[in-house]
Coordinates of C-alpha atoms and ligand atoms in Angstrom, one line a residue:
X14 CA 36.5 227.2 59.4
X15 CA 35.3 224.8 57.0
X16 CA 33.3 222.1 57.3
X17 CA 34.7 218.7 56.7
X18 CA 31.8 217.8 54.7
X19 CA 30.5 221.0 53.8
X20 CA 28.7 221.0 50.3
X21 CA 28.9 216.9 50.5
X22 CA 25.8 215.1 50.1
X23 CA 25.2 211.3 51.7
X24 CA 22.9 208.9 50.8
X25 CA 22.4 206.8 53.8
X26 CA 20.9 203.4 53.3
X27 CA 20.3 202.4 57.2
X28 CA 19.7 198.5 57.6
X29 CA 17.7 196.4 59.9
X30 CA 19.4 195.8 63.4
X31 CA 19.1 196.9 66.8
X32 CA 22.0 199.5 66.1
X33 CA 19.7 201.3 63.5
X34 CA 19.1 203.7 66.3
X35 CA 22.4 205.0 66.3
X36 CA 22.0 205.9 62.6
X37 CA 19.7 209.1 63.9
X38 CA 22.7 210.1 65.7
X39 CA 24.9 209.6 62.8
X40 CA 22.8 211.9 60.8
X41 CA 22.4 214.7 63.5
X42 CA 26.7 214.4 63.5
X43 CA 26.1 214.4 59.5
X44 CA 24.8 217.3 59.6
X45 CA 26.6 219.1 62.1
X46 CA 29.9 218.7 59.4
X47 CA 27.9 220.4 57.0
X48 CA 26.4 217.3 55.3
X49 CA 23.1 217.1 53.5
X50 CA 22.1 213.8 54.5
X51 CA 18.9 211.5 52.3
X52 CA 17.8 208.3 54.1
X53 CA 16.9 204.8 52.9
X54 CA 15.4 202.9 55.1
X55 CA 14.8 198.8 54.5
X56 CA 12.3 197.1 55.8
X57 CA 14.3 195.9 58.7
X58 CA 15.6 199.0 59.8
X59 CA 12.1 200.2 59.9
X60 CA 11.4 198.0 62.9
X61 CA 13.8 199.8 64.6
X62 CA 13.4 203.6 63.6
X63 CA 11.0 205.3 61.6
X64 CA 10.8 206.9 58.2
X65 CA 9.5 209.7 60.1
X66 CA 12.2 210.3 62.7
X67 CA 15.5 209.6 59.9
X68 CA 13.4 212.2 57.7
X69 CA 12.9 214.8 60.6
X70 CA 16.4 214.7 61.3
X71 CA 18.0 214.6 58.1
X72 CA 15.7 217.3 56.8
X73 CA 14.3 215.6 53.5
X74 CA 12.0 212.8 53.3
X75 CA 12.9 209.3 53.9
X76 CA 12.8 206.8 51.3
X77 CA 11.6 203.0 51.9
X78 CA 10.0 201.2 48.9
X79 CA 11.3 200.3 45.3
X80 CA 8.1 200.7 44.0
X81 CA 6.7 203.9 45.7
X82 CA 4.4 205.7 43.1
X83 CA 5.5 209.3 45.9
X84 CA 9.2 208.1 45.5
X85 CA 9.3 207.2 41.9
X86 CA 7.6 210.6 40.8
X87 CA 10.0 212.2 43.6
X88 CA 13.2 211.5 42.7
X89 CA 13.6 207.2 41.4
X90 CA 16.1 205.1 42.5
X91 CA 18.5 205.8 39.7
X92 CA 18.5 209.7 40.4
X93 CA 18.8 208.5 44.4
X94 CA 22.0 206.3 43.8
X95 CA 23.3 209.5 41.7
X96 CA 22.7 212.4 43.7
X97 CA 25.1 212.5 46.2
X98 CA 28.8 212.6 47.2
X99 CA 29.1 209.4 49.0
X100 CA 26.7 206.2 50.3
X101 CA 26.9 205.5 54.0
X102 CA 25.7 202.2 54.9
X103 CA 24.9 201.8 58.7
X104 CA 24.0 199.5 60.0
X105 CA 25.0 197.3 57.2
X106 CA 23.4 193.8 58.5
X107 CA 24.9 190.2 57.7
X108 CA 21.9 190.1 54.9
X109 CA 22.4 193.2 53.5
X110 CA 26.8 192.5 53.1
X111 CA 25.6 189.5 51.6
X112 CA 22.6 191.1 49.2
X113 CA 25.3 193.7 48.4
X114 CA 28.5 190.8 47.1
X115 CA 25.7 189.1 45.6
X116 CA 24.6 192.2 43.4
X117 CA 21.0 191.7 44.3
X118 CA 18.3 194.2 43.7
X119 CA 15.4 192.8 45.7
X120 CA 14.6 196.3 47.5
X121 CA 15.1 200.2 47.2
X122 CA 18.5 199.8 49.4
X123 CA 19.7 197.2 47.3
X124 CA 18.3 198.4 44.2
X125 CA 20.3 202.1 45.3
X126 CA 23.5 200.3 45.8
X127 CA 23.7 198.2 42.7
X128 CA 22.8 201.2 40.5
X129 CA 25.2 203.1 42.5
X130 CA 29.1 204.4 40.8
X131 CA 29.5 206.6 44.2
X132 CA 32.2 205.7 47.1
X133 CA 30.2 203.3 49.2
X134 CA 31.1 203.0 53.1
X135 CA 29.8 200.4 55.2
X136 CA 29.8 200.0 58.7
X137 CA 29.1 196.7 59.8
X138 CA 27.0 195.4 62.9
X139 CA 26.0 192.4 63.7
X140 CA 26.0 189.3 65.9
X141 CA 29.8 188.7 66.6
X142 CA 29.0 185.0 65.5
X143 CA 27.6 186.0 62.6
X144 CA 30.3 188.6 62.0
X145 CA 32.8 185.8 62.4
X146 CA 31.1 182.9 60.0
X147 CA 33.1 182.5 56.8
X148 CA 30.0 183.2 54.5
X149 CA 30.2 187.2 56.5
X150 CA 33.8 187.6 55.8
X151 CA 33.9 186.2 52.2
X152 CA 31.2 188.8 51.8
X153 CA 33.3 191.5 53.0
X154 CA 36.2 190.2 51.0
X155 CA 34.4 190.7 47.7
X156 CA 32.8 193.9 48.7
X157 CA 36.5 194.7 49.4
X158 CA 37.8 193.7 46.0
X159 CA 34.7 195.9 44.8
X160 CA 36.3 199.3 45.9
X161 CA 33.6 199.2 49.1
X162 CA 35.5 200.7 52.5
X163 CA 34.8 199.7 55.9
X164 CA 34.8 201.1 59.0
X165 CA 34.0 198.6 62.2
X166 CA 32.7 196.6 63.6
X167 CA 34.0 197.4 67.2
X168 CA 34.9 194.7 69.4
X169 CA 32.9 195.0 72.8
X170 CA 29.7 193.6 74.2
X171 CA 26.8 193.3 72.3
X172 CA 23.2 192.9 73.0
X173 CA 22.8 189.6 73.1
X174 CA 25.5 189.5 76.3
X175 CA 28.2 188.5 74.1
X176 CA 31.4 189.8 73.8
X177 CA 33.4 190.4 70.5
X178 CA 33.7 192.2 67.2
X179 CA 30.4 193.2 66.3
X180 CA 29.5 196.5 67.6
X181 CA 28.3 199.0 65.3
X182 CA 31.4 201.9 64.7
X183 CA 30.4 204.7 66.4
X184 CA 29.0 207.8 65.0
X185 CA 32.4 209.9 64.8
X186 CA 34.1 206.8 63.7
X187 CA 31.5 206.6 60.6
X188 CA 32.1 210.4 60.4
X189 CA 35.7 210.3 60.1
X190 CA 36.0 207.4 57.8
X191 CA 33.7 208.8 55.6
X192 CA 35.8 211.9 55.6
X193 CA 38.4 210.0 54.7
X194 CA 37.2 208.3 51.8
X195 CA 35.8 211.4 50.5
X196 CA 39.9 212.5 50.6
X197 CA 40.9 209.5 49.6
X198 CA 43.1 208.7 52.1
X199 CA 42.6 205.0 53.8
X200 CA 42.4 206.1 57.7
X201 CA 41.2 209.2 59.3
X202 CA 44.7 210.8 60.5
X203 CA 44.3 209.9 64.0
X204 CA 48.1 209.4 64.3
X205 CA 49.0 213.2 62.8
X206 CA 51.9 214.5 64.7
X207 CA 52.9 211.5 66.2
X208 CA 55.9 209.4 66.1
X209 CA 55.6 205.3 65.3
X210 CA 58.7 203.3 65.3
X211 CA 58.0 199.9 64.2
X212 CA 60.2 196.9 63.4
X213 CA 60.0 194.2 61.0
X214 CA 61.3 191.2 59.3
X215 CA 63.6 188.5 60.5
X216 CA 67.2 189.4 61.5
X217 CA 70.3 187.5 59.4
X218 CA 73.0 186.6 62.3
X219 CA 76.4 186.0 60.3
X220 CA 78.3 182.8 60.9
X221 CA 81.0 183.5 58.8
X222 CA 81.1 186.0 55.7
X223 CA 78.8 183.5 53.8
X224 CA 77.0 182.0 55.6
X225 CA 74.0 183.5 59.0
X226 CA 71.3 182.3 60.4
X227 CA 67.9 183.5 59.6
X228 CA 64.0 182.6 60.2
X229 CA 60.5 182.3 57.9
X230 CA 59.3 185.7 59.0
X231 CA 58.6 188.0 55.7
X232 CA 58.2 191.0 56.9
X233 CA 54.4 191.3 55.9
X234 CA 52.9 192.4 59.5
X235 CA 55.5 194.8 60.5
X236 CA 55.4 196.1 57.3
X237 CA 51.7 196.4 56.8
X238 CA 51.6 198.2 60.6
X239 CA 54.3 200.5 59.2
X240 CA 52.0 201.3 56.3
X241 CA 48.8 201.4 58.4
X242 CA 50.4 204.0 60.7
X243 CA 51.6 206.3 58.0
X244 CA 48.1 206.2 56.4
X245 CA 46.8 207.4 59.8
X246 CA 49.0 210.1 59.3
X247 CA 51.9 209.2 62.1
X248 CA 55.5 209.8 61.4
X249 CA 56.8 206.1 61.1
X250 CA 60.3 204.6 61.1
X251 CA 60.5 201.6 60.2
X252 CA 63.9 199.3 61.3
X253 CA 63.5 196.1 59.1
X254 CA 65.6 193.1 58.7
X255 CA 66.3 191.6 55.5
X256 CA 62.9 191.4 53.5
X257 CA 62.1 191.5 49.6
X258 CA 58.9 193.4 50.6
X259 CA 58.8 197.1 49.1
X260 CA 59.6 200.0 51.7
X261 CA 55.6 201.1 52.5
X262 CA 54.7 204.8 51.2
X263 CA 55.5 207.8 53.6
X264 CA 57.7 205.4 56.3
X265 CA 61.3 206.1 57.0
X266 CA 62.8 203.2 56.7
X267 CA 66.3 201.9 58.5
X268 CA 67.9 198.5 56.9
X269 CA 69.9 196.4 58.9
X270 CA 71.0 192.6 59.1
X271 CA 71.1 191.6 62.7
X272 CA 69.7 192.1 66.4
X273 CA 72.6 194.2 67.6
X274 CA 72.1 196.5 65.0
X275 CA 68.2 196.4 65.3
X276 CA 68.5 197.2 68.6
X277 CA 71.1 200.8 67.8
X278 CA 68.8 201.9 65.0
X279 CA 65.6 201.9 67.3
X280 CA 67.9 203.5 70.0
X281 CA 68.9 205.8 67.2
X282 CA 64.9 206.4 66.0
X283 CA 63.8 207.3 69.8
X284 CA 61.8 209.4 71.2
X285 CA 58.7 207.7 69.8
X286 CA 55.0 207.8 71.0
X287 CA 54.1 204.2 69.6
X288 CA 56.2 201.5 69.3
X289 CA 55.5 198.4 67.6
X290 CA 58.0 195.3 67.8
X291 CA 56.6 193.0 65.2
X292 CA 60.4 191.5 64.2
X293 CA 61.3 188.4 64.6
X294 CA 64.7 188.8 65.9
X295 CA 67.1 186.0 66.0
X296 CA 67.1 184.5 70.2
X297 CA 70.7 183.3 69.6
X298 CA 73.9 184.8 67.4
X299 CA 77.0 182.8 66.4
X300 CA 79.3 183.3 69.8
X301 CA 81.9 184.2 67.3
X302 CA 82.1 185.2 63.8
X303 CA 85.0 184.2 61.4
X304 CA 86.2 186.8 59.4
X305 CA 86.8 184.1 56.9
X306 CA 84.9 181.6 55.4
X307 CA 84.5 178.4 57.6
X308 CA 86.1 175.4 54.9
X309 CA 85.3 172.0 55.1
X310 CA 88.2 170.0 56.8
X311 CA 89.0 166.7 58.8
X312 CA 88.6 167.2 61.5
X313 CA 84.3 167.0 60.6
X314 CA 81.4 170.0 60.9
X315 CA 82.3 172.8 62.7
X316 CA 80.3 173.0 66.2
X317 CA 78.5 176.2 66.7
X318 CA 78.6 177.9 69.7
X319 CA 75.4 180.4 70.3
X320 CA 75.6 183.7 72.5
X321 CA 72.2 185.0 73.6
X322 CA 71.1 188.3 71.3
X323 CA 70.3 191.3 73.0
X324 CA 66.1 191.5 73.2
X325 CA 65.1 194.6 71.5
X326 CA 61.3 194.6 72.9
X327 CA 62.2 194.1 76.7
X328 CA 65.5 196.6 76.4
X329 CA 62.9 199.1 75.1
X330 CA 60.0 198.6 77.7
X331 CA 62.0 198.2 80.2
X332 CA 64.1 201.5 79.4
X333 CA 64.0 203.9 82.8
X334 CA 64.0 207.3 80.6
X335 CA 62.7 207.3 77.6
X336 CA 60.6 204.7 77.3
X337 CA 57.8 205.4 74.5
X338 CA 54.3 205.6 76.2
X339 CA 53.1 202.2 74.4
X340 CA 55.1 199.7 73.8
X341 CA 53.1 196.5 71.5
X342 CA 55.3 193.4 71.3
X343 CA 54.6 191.0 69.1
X344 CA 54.4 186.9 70.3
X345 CA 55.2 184.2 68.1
X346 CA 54.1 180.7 69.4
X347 CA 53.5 177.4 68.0
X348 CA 51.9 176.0 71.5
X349 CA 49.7 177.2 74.4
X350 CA 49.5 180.9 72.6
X351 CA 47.5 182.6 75.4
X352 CA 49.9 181.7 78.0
X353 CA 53.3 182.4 76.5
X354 CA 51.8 185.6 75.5
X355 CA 50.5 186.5 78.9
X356 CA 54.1 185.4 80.7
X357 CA 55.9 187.6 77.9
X358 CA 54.0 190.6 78.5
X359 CA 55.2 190.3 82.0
X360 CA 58.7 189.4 81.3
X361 CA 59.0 192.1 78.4
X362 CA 57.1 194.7 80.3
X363 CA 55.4 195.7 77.4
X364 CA 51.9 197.1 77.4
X365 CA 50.1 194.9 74.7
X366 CA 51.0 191.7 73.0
X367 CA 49.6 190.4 69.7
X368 CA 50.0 186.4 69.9
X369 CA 49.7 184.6 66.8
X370 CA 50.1 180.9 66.3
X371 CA 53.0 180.5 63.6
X372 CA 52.6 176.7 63.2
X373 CA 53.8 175.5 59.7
X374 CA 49.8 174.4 59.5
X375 CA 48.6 177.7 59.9
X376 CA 50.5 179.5 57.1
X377 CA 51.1 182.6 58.8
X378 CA 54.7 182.8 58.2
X379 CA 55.2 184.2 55.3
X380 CA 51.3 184.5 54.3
X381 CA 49.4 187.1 53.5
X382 CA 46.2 186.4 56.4
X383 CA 47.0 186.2 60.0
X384 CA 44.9 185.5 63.1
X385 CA 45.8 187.0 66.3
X386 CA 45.1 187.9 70.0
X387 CA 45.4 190.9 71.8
X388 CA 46.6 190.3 75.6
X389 CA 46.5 193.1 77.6
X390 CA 48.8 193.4 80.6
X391 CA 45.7 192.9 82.8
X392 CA 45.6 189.3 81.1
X393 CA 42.8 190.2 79.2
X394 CA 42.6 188.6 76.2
X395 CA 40.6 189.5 72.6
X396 CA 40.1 187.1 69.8
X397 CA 40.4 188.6 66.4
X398 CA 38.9 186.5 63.4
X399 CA 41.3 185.9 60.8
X400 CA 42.2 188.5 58.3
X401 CA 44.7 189.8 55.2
X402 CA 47.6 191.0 57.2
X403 CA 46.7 194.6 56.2
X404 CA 43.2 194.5 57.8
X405 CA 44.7 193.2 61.3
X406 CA 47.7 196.6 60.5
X407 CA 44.7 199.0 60.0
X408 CA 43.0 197.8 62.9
X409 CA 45.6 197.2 65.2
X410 CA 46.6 201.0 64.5
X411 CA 43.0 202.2 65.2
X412 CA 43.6 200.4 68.4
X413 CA 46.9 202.3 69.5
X414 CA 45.5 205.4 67.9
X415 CA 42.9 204.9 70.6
X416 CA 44.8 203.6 73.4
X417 CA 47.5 206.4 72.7
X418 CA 44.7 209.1 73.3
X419 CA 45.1 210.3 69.2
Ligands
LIG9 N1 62.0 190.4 70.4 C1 63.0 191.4 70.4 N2 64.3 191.1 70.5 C2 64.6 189.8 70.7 C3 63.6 188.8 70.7 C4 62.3 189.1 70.5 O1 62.6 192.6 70.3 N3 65.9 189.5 70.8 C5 60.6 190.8 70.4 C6 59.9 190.5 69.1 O2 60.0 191.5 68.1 C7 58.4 190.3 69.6 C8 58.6 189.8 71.0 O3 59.9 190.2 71.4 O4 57.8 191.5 69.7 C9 58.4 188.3 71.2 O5 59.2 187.6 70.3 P1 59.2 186.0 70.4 O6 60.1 185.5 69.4 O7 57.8 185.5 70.3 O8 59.6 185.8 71.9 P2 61.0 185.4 72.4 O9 61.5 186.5 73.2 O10 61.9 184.9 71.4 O11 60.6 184.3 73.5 P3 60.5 182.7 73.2 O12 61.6 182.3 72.4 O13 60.5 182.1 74.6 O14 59.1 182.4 72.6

C-alpha cells in the first residue's frame, strides 16, 4: 500500500500559541504517511516547543531566523519556500493570518510564505474571541480569495476556560486536509460510500394555473450542503424547489414545485445515511386549486382558503422504519431563535437543528453569508460566527461526517 503522502515533502511553518505542541504530533503523523517534513519555527512558537525537539522529530534541522548566517548557507529562504510539495501552517495564530493577508515579510515564516508559489494550508488556533473579531475573519477571507485552504478551528473548550471555535484541528484532521489539497479535492472524503439526501429551495404552491404562492428562500444553503457533501465524497440527492441556482457538481438532483411532491421524491430517494432538510417548504397550500385561471369579477377578490402542507422534516424523523440515522432540520426564525429551535427539534424529532435568524435586516434570505446555531436535541446550543454560505456547508458536513461515525 501506498502512502498517502509518500514522496511529498511539507514545509511546516509552526506559529506561536499554546497548541504549538501539537505541531510535534503532527509531524510524527507526517511522517508516518510517508512525508518528509522541514520546520519553521517563529519566535512565538519557540516559547512553546523547541527547534530542537520539531528538528528531532521531523528528521532535518529546524529553521528559526531570516537572517541566520547556518540557514542562509544551508538552504535560504527562497530555496525553503521552493523545496517542497505543500506549506502546512499550524498553529497559524491571529498575528500570523494577519502578517500573511497583509503580505508582510518581517520574519523567516513570513518571509517563507510570501516567497512561496506552493499550496499553502492553514490551520487556525486561537482565542475563540479573537477567532470571532472581524479583523480575524477579514483576514481569512483574503487569504481565502488568495488560493490559501483551511482546515479548523474546532469548536470546543479552550485554554483559557472558554468555549467555542478556536481549537487547533487535530493532527489527522491537518493530515487529511492536507491530503486533500495535495488531490485537489476540497474535503477529505469522509462521506465516501454514504448516501446524503438533502433538500433545498422554497416550494411554489399553485393557486390556479398562473398564479402559487412562494417564499424568499434561494436555495443557496441547501445547495451549498449538497455540494459540500458530494465534495466529501457522499452520494447526494438533492430534492430542490424552484431555484435559478446551478445543479452543484456530482449531486443527483430531483426538481419539483411543491411540498406534496417534495415530500414523494425524498420518499422516493430513501434509504439515506444523512439527511439534511434545509427547504423552506410552504406551511400552508391553496385548499383548492382551479384548473383554470381565477378572473377578476363582481363579486370582488377571491378569498383563499389554506390547507396545512404535509411537513417533510417531521414525516421523515418521525418515520417508524426507515428512518435515516441523522436527520438535520433546518429552523427559520425571525424572533427568539434559540427557543423555536429547541421546541422544533422536539416536535420534529429530528436530531440537530441549524437556527438561523432570517429577519429582512439580517440579509440571509437570499444572501450569500449566513450565521447560524447548532441545537442539539440535548438543548445544547453552539454559536457559529458568520460566514459565506459555503463555509457553514463545508463545516456543517464535517460535523455530520463526524457525528455519522464517517
Ligand atoms: N419543513 C418541512 N416541511 C414543512 C415545513 C418545514 O420539511 N412542511 C422543514 C424545513 O425544511 C426545516 C424545518 O422543517 O428543516 C423547519 O422549518 P421552519 O419553516 O423553520 O419551521 P415550521 O415547521 O414552518 O415552523 P414555524 O412555522 O412554526 O416556524
Amino acid at each position: 500500500m501506498t502512502l498517502p503522502l509518500a514522496n511529498r515533502r511539507v514545509l511546516l511553518v509552526i506559529g506561536g500559541g499554546i497548541a504549538a505542541y501539537k505541531s510535534l504530533d503532527l509531524i510524527r503523523r507526517l511522517r508516518e504517511r510517508g512525508a518528509a517534513v522541514r520546520c519553521v519555527l517563529t519566535k512565538g512558537a519557540q516559547s512553546f516547543v523547541t527547534p530542537l525537539a520539531a528538528g528531532a522529530l521531523s528528521g532535518e534541522r529546524a529553521h528559526t531566523d531570516l537572517f541566520d548566517r547556518e540557514d542562509e548557507a544551508d538552504i535560504g529562504h527562497i530555496r525553503l519556500a521552493r523545496q517542497a510539495d505543500a506549506v502546512v501552517v499550524a498553529p497559524a495564530t491571529a498575528n500570523m493570518m494577519a502578517r500573511m493577508a497583509g503580505g508582510h515579510a518581517d520574519d523567516l515564516a513570513a518571509t517563507v510564505l510570501l516567497a512561496t508559489t506552493l499550496p499553502i494550508l492553514i490551520a487556525p488556533a486561537m482565542n475563540v474571541r479573537m477567532w470571532l473579531h472581524p479583523a480575524t475573519q477579514r483576514n481569512l477571507a483574503l487569504l481565502r480569495q488568495d488560493g490559501v485552504a483551511v482546515v479548523g478551528p474546532n469548536i470546543g473548550a479552550m485554554a483559557e476556560a472558554e468555549t467555542g471555535p478556536g481549537r487547533l484541528a487535530e493532527p489527522q484532521e491537518i493530515v487529511a486536509a492536507l491530503v486533500a489539497m495535495l488531490e485537489g479535492r476540497a474535503a477529505p472524503a469522509q462521506l465516501a460510500g454514504r448516501h446524503v439526501l438533502v433538500t433545498s429551495g422554497p416550494t411554489h404552491e399553485p393557486i390556479d394555473p398562473v398564479r402559487y404562492i412562494a417564499n424568499r428562500s434561494s436555495g443557496k444553503q441547501g445547495h451549498a450542503i449538497a455540494a459540500a457533501a458530494a465534495e466529501a465524497g457522499a452520494r447526494v440527492t438533492l430534492v430542490s424547489g424552484p431555484v435559478t441556482l446551478p445543479d452543484p457538481a456530482g449531486v443527483a438532483v430531483v426538481r419539483v414545485e411543491t411540498a406534496r411532491a417534495m415530500l414523494a421524491a425524498v420518499e422516493a430517494a430513501l434509504p439515506a445515511d444523512i439527511a439534511v432538510f434545509a427547504a423552506a417548504v410552504a406551511d400552508w397550500r391553496p385548499a383548492a386549486e382551479t384548473g383554470e385561471k381565477i378572473k377578476k369579477g363582481p363579486g370582488g377578490p377571491p378569498g383563499l382558503a389554506l390547507t396545512e402542507n404535509p411537513d417533510i422534516l417531521a414525516t421523515i424523523a418521525q418515520r417508524a422504519a426507515g428512518r435515516p440515522p441523522l436527520v438535520v432540520g433546518f429552523a427559520a426564525e425571525t424572533q427568539a431563535v434559540v427557543d423555536n429551535a429547541r421546541a422544533k427539534i422536539a416536535r420534529k424529532g429530528c436530531d440537530l437543528i441549524v437556527a438561523n435568524d432570517v429577519s429582512a435586516a439580517t440579509g440571509v434570505m437570499g444572501g450569500d453569508r449566513n450565521t447560524v446555531l447548532l441545537v442539539g436535541r440535548d438543548g445544547s446550543v453552539e454559536t457559529w460566527p458568520t460566514l459565506d454560505k459555503d463555509e457553514v456547508a463545508r463545516r456543517l458536513v464535517a460535523r455530520l461526517a463526524a457525528l455519522a461515525g464517517a
